[in-house]
Coordinates of C-alpha atoms and ligand atoms in Angstrom, one line a residue:
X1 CA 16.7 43.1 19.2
X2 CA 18.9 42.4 16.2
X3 CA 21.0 45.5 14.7
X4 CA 18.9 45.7 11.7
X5 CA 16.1 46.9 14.1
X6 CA 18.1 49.2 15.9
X7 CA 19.2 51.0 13.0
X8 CA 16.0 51.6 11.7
X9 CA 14.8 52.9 14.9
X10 CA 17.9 55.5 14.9
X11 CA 17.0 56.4 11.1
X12 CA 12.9 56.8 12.0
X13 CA 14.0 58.9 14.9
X14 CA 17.0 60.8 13.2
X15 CA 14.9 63.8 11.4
X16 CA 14.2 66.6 13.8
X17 CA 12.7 70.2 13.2
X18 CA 15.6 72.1 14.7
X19 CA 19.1 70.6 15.5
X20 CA 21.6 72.6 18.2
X21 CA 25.2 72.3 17.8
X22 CA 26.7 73.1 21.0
X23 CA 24.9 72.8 24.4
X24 CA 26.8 75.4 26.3
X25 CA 25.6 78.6 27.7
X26 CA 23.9 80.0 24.2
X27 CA 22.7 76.7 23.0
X28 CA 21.2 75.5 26.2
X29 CA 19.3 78.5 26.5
X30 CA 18.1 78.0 22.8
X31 CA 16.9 74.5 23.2
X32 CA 14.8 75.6 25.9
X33 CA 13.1 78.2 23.9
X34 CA 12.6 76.0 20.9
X35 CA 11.2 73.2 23.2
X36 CA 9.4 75.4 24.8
X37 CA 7.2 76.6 21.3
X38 CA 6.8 72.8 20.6
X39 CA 9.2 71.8 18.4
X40 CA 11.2 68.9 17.9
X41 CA 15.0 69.9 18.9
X42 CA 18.2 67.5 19.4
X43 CA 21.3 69.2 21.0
X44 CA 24.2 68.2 20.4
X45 CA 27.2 68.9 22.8
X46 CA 30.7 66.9 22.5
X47 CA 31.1 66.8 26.1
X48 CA 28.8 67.0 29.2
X49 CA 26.2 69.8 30.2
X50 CA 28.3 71.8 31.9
X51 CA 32.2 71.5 31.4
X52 CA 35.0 73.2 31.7
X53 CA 36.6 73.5 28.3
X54 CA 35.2 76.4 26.9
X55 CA 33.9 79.5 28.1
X56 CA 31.2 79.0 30.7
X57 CA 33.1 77.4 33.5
X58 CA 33.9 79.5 36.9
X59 CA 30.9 79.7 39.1
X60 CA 30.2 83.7 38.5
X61 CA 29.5 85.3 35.6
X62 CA 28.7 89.5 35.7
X63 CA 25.8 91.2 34.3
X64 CA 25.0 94.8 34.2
X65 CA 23.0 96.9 32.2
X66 CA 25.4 100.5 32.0
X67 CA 26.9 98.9 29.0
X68 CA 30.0 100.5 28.1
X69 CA 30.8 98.5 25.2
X70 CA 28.0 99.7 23.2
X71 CA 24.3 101.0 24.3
X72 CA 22.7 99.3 21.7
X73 CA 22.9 96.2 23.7
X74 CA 20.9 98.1 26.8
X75 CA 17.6 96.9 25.2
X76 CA 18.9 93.4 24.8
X77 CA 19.4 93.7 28.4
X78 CA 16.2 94.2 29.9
X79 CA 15.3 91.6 28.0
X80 CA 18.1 89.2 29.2
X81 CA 16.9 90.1 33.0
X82 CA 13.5 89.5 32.6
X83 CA 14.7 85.6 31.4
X84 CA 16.6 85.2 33.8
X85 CA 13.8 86.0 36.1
X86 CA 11.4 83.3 34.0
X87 CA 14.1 80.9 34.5
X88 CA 14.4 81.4 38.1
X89 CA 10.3 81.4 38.6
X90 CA 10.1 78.6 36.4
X91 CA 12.8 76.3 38.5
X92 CA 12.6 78.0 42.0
X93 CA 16.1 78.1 41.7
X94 CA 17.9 81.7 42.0
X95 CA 21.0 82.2 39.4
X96 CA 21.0 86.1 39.3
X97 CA 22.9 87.1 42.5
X98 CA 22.3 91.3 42.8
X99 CA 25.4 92.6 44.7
X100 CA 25.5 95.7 42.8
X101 CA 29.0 96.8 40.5
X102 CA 31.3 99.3 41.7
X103 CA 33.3 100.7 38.9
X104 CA 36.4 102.5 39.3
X105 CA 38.6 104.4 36.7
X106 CA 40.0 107.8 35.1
X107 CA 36.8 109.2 34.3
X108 CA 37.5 110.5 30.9
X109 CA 38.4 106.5 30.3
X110 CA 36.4 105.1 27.6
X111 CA 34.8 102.7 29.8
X112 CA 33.8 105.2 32.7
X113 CA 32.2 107.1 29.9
X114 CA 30.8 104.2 28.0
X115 CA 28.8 103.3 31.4
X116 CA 27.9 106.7 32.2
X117 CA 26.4 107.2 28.2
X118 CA 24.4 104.1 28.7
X119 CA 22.9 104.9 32.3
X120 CA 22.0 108.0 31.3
X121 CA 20.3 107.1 27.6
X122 CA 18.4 104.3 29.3
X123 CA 17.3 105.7 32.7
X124 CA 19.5 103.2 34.5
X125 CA 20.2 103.8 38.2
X126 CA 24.0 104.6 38.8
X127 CA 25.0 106.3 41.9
X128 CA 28.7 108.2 41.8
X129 CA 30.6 108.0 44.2
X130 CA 33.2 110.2 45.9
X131 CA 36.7 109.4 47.2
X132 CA 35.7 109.9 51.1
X133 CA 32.5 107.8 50.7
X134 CA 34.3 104.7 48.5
X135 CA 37.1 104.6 51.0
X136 CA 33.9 104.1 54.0
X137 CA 32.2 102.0 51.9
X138 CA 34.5 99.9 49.9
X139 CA 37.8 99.9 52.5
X140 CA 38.7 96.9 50.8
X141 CA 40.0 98.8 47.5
X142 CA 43.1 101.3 47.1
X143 CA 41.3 103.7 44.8
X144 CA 43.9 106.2 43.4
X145 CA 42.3 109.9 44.4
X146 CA 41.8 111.0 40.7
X147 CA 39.6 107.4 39.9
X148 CA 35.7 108.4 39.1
X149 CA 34.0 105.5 41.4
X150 CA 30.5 104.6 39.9
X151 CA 28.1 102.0 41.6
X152 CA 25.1 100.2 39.6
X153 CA 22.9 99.1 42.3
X154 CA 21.0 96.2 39.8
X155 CA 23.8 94.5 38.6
X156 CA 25.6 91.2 39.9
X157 CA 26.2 87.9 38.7
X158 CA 24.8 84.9 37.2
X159 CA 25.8 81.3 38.3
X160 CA 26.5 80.2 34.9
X161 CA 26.8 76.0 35.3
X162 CA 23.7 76.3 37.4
X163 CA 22.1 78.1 34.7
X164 CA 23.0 76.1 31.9
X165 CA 22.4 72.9 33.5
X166 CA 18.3 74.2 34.3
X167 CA 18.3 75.2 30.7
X168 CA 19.2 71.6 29.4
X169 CA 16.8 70.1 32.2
X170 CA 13.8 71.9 31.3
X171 CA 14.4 71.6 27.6
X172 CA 14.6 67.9 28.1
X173 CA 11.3 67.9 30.1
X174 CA 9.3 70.4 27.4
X175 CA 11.1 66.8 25.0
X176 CA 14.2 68.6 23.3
X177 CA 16.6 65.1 23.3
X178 CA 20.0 66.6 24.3
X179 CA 23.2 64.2 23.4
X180 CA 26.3 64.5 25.6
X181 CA 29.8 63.3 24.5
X182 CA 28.5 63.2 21.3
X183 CA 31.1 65.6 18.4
X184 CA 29.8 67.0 15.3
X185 CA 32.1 66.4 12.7
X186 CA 30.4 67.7 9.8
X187 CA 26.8 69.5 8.4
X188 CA 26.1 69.8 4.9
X189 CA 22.4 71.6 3.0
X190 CA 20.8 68.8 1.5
X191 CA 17.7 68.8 -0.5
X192 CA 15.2 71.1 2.0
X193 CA 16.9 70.5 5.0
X194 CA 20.0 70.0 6.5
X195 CA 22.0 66.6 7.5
X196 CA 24.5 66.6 10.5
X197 CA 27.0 64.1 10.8
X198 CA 28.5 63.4 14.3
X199 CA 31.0 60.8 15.6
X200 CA 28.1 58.7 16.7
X201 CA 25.7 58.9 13.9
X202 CA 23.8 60.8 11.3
X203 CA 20.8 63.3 11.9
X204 CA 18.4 65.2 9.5
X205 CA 16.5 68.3 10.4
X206 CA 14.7 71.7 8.9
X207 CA 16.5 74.3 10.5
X208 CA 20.3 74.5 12.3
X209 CA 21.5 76.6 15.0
X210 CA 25.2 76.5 15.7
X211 CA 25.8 78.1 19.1
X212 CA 29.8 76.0 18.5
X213 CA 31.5 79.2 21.1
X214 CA 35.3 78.5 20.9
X215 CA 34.8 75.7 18.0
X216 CA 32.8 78.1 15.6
X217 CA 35.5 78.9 13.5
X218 CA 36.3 75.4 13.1
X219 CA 32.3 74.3 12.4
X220 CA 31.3 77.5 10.0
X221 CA 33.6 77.8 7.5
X222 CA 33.1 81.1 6.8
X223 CA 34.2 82.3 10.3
X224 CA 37.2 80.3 10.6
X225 CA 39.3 83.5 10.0
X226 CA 36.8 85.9 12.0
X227 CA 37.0 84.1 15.1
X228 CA 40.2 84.4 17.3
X229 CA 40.0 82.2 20.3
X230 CA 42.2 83.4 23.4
X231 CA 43.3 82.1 26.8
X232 CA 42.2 83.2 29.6
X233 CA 43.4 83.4 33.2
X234 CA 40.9 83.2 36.1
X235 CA 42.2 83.1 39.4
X236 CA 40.8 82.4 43.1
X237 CA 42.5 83.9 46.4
X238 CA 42.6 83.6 50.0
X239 CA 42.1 86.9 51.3
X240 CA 44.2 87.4 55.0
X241 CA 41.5 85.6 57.3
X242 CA 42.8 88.2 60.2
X243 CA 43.3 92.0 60.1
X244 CA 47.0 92.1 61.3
X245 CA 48.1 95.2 59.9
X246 CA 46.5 98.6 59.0
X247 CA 44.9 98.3 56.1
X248 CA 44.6 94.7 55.7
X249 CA 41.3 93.1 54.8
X250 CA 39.9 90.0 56.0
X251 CA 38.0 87.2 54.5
X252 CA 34.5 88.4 55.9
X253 CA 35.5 92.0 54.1
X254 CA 35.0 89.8 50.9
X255 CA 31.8 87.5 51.3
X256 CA 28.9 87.5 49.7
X257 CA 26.4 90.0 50.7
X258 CA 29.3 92.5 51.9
X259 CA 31.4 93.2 48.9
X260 CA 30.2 93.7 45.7
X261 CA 30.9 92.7 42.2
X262 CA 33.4 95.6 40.8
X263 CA 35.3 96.6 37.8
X264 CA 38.2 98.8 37.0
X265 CA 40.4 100.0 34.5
X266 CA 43.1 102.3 34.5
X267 CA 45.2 103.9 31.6
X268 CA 48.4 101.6 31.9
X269 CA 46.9 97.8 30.9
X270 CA 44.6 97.1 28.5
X271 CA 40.9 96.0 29.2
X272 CA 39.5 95.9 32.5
X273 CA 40.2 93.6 36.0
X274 CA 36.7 92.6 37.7
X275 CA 35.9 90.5 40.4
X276 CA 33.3 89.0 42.7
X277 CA 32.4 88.4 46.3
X278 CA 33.5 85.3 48.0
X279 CA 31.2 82.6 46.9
X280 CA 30.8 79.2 48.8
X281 CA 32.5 76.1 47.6
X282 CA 30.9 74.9 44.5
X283 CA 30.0 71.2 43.6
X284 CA 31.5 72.3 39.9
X285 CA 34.8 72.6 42.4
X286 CA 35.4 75.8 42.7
X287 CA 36.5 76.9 46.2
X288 CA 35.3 79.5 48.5
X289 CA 37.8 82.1 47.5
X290 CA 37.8 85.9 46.2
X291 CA 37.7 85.5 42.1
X292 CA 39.6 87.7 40.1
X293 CA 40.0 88.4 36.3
X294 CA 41.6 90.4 33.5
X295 CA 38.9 90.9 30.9
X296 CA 41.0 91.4 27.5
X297 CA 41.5 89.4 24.7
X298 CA 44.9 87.1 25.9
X299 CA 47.3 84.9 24.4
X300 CA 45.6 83.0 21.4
X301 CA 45.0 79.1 21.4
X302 CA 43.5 77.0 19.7
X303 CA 40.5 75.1 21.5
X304 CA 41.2 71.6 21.0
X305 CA 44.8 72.4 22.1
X306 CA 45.1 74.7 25.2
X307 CA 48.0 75.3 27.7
X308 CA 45.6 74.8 31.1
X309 CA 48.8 75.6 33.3
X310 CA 49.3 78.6 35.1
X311 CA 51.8 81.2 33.1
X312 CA 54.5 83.5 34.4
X313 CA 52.6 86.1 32.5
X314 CA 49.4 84.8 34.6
X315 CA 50.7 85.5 37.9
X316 CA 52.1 89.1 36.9
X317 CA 49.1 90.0 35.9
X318 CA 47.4 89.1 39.2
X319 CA 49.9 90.7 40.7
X320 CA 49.7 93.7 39.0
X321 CA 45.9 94.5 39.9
X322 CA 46.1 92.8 43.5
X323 CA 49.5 94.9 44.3
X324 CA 47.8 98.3 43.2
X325 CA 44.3 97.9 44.2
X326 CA 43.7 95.7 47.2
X327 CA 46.9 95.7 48.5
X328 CA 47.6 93.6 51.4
X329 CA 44.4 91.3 50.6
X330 CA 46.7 88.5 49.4
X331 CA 47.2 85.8 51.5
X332 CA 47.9 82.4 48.7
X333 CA 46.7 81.6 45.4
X334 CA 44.0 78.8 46.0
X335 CA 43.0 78.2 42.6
X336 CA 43.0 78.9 39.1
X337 CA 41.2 78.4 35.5
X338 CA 41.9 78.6 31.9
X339 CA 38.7 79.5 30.1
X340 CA 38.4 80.2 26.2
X341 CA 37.1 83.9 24.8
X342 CA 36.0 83.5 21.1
X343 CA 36.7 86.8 20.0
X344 CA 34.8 88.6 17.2
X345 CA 37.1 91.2 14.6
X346 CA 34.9 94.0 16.8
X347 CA 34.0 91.9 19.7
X348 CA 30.4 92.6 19.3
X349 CA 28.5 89.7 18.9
X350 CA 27.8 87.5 15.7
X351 CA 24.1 86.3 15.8
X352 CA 22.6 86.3 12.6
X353 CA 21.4 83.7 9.5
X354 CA 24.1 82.6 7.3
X355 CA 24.2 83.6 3.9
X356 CA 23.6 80.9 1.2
X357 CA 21.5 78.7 3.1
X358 CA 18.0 79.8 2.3
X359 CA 17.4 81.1 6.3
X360 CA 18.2 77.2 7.5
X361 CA 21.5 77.9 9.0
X362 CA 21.7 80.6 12.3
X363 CA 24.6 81.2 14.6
X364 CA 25.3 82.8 17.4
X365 CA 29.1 83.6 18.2
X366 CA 32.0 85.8 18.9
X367 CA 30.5 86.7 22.4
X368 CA 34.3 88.0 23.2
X369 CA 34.5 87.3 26.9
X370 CA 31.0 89.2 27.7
X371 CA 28.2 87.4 26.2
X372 CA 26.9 85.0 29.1
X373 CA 24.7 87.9 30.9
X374 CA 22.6 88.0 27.3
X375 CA 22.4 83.4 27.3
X376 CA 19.1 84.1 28.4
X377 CA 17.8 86.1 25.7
X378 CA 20.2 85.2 22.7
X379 CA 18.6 81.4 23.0
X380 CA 15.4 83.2 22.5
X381 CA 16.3 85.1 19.3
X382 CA 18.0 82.2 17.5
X383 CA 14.6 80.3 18.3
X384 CA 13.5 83.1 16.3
X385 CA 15.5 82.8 13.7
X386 CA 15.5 79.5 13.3
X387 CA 11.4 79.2 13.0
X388 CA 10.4 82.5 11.8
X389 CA 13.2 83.8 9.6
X390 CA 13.7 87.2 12.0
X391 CA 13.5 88.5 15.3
X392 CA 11.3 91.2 17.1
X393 CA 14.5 92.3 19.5
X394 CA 17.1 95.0 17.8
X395 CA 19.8 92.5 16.6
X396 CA 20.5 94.3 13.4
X397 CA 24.0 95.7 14.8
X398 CA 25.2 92.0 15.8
X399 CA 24.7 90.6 12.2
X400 CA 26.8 89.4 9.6
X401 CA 26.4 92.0 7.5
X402 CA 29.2 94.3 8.7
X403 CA 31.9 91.6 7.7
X404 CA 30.5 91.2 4.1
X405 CA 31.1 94.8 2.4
Ligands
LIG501 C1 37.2 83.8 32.0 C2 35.9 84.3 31.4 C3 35.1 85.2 32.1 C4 33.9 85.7 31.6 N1 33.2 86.6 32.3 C5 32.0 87.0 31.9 C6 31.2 87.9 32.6 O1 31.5 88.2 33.8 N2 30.0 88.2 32.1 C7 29.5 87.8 30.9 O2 28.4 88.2 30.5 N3 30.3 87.0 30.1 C8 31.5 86.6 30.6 N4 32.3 85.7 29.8 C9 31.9 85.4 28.5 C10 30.8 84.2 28.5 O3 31.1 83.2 29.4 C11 30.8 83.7 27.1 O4 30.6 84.8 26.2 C12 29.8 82.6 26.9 O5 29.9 81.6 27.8 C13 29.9 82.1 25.4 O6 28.9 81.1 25.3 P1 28.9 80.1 24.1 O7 27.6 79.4 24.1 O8 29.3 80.8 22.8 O9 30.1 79.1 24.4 P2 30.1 77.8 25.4 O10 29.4 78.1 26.6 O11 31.6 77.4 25.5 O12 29.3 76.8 24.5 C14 29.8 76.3 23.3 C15 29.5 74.8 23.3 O13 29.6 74.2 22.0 C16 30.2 72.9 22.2 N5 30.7 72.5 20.9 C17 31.6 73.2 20.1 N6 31.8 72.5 19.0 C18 31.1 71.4 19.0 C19 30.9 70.3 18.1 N7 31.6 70.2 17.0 N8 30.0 69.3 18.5 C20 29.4 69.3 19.7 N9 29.5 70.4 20.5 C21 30.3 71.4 20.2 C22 31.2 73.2 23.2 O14 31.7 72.0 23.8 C23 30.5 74.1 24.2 O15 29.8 73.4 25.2 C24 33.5 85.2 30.3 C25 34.2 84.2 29.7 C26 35.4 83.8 30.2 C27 36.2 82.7 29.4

């Protein structure tokens, strides 16, 4: 075949109804919806499906309902679960893990009462907890005596590479093409549609969705001062494998099915430290080891240019929550990730249409280190979007809107 040919083949097959720029955990998710309804979809992702440069990376992700941030994301929720469940019925695969959260903290702290507000506007299922009973059931933490312990019995995590990589398969099997290794330099409204250029070649399509996480400030203009993307510290331990002293917890004290997922904040650091039951070793390479994190917005990077090597700052920080809460648990530092948070001004969510482009252009960003629970239902709404204009699900509060007056 000469190169004539092949070009025109490229050009014949370049025009697609919806084009998704970024297949991470948002964009897979929406290239399975839109595949799913029948259209013609290309994703676009500039390195494979998963990775670990952006946000996704890490083997566990939480999801809860008691949402302290804000309740109006409670109905977004239910919604997210019951995806999650189509995904797994769908694949036979499981990715939502139910351990239940146990969250500890002053209970006047805005977080305690942020979870309690939602559980109790929405009818969700959260038992409290006192001192006497947390210390029986969770010996592995040091909770301080005046710490309100709360326990949602239908949370846990999602296995977020798993998840993603399902996404892509079964969007790619319902026809969506998806292009790995493949950059998007540049999209531009042309005529009545829109043309995206990427290092490889040129595409044309009705409608764009640009799910871009960390890079959306560099691929939307308009958010290129809204979105501030951090660093973020990740860390895997090996707990003591024997009980050797009084109050030391072992490795089995940790695994799956005996410790839960759990979340605390107290009034000295900002944010919130959570963490996970041991996991096995993942093939994404993540060891068998109790993860630990400091949910805040960290040091700010830029994406393309990110320190991946472990801080002084890092280790204090672990430190800091392992020393005060599950003292004597430490036995060495096995591993460690830097993952990217693409913080929103208000780190609520931006999903919406954008402005000036006659309804072809919708994003989905800002997910400020606690948007992969709602992948499942976000990929969902921007299928919406894209093909109908609007959604049925109460997005109203995530829009653009509240950065335009
Ligand atoms: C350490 C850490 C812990 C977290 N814990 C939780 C948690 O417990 N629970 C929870 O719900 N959420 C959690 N989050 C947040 C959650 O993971 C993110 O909100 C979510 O993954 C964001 O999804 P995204 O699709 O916006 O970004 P990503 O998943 O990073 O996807 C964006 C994709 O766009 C691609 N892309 C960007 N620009 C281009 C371009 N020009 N051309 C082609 N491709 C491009 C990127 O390569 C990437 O694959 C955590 C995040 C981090 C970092």
């Amino acid at each position: 075949m000469n190169s004539a040919v092949v070009q025109t083949t490229n050009f014949m097959s370049a025009f697609f109804d919806v084009i998704v720029i970024g297949v991470g955990s948002m964009g897979s998710s929406t290239c399975y919806h839109l595949s799913n309804r029948g259209f013609k979809v290309l994703g676009l992702e500039q390195f494979d499906i998963s990775h670990e440069f952006g946000a996704h990376a890490g083997q566990s992700r939480i999801i809860r309902r008691a949402y302290f941030e804000n309740s109006d994301y409670v109905p977004l929720l239910t919604k997210a679960y019951e995806n999650w469940k189509a995904l797994e019925t769908e694949t036979a695969t499981q990715v939502y893990f139910q351990t239940g959260l146990v969250y500890f903290g002053p209970a006047e702290h805005l977080l305690m009462k942020g979870v309690k507000q939602s559980a109790s506007l929405y009818n969700i299922p959260l038992e409290h907890i006192d001192n006497e009973s947390a210390a029986k059931r969770f010996p592995q933490f040091k909770i301080p005596g005046d710490f309100e312990i709360l326990f949602e019995p239908e949370a846990g995590f999602i296995t977020p590479e798993n998840a993603i990589r399902l996404y892509a398969k079964q969007a790619r099997k319902k026809g969506a093409e998806i292009h790995t290794r493949e950059k998007v330099s540049e999209w531009r409204k042309e005529g009545d549609g829109v043309v995206v250029t990427t290092d490889k070649n040129i595409y044309r399509c009705n409608k764009l969705i640009i799910t871009a996480g960390a890079w959306a400030g560099k691929i939307i203009p308009f958010l290129s001062e809204k979105i501030k993307v951090t660093r973020q510290f990740v860390a895997w331990i090996q707990p003591h494998s024997s009980a050797s002293a009084p109050g030391m917890q072992q490795w089995d004290h940790f695994a799956l099915g005996e410790f839960p997922c759990w979340l605390m904040t107290d009034n000295f650091t900002q944010g919130c430290y959570y963490g996970f039951p041991i996991l096995p070793e993942s093939e994404f390479g993540e060891p068998a080891g109790l993860k630990l994190a400091h949910h805040y917005p960290a040091m700010t990077t830029d994406p393309d240019h990110v320190n991946r090597l472990m801080m002084a700052c890092d280790e204090e920080d672990l430190k800091y929550v392992l020393d005060k809460y599950l003292p004597g648990c430490f036995e060495s530092l096995l591993s460690y990730k830097i993952c990217l948070y693409a913080n929103s001004p208000d780190e609520d969510f931006i999903v919406d249409l954008l402005p000036g482009h006659e309804d072809r252009v919708a994003i989905a960003c800002g997910f400020s280190g606690h948007g992969f629970k709602f992948a499942s239902m976000i990929g969902e709404i921007l299928a919406d979007l894209a093909t109908r204009g609007k959604t049925d699900l109460p997005i109203e509060f995530l829009g653009l809107k509240r950065f335009l007056a």
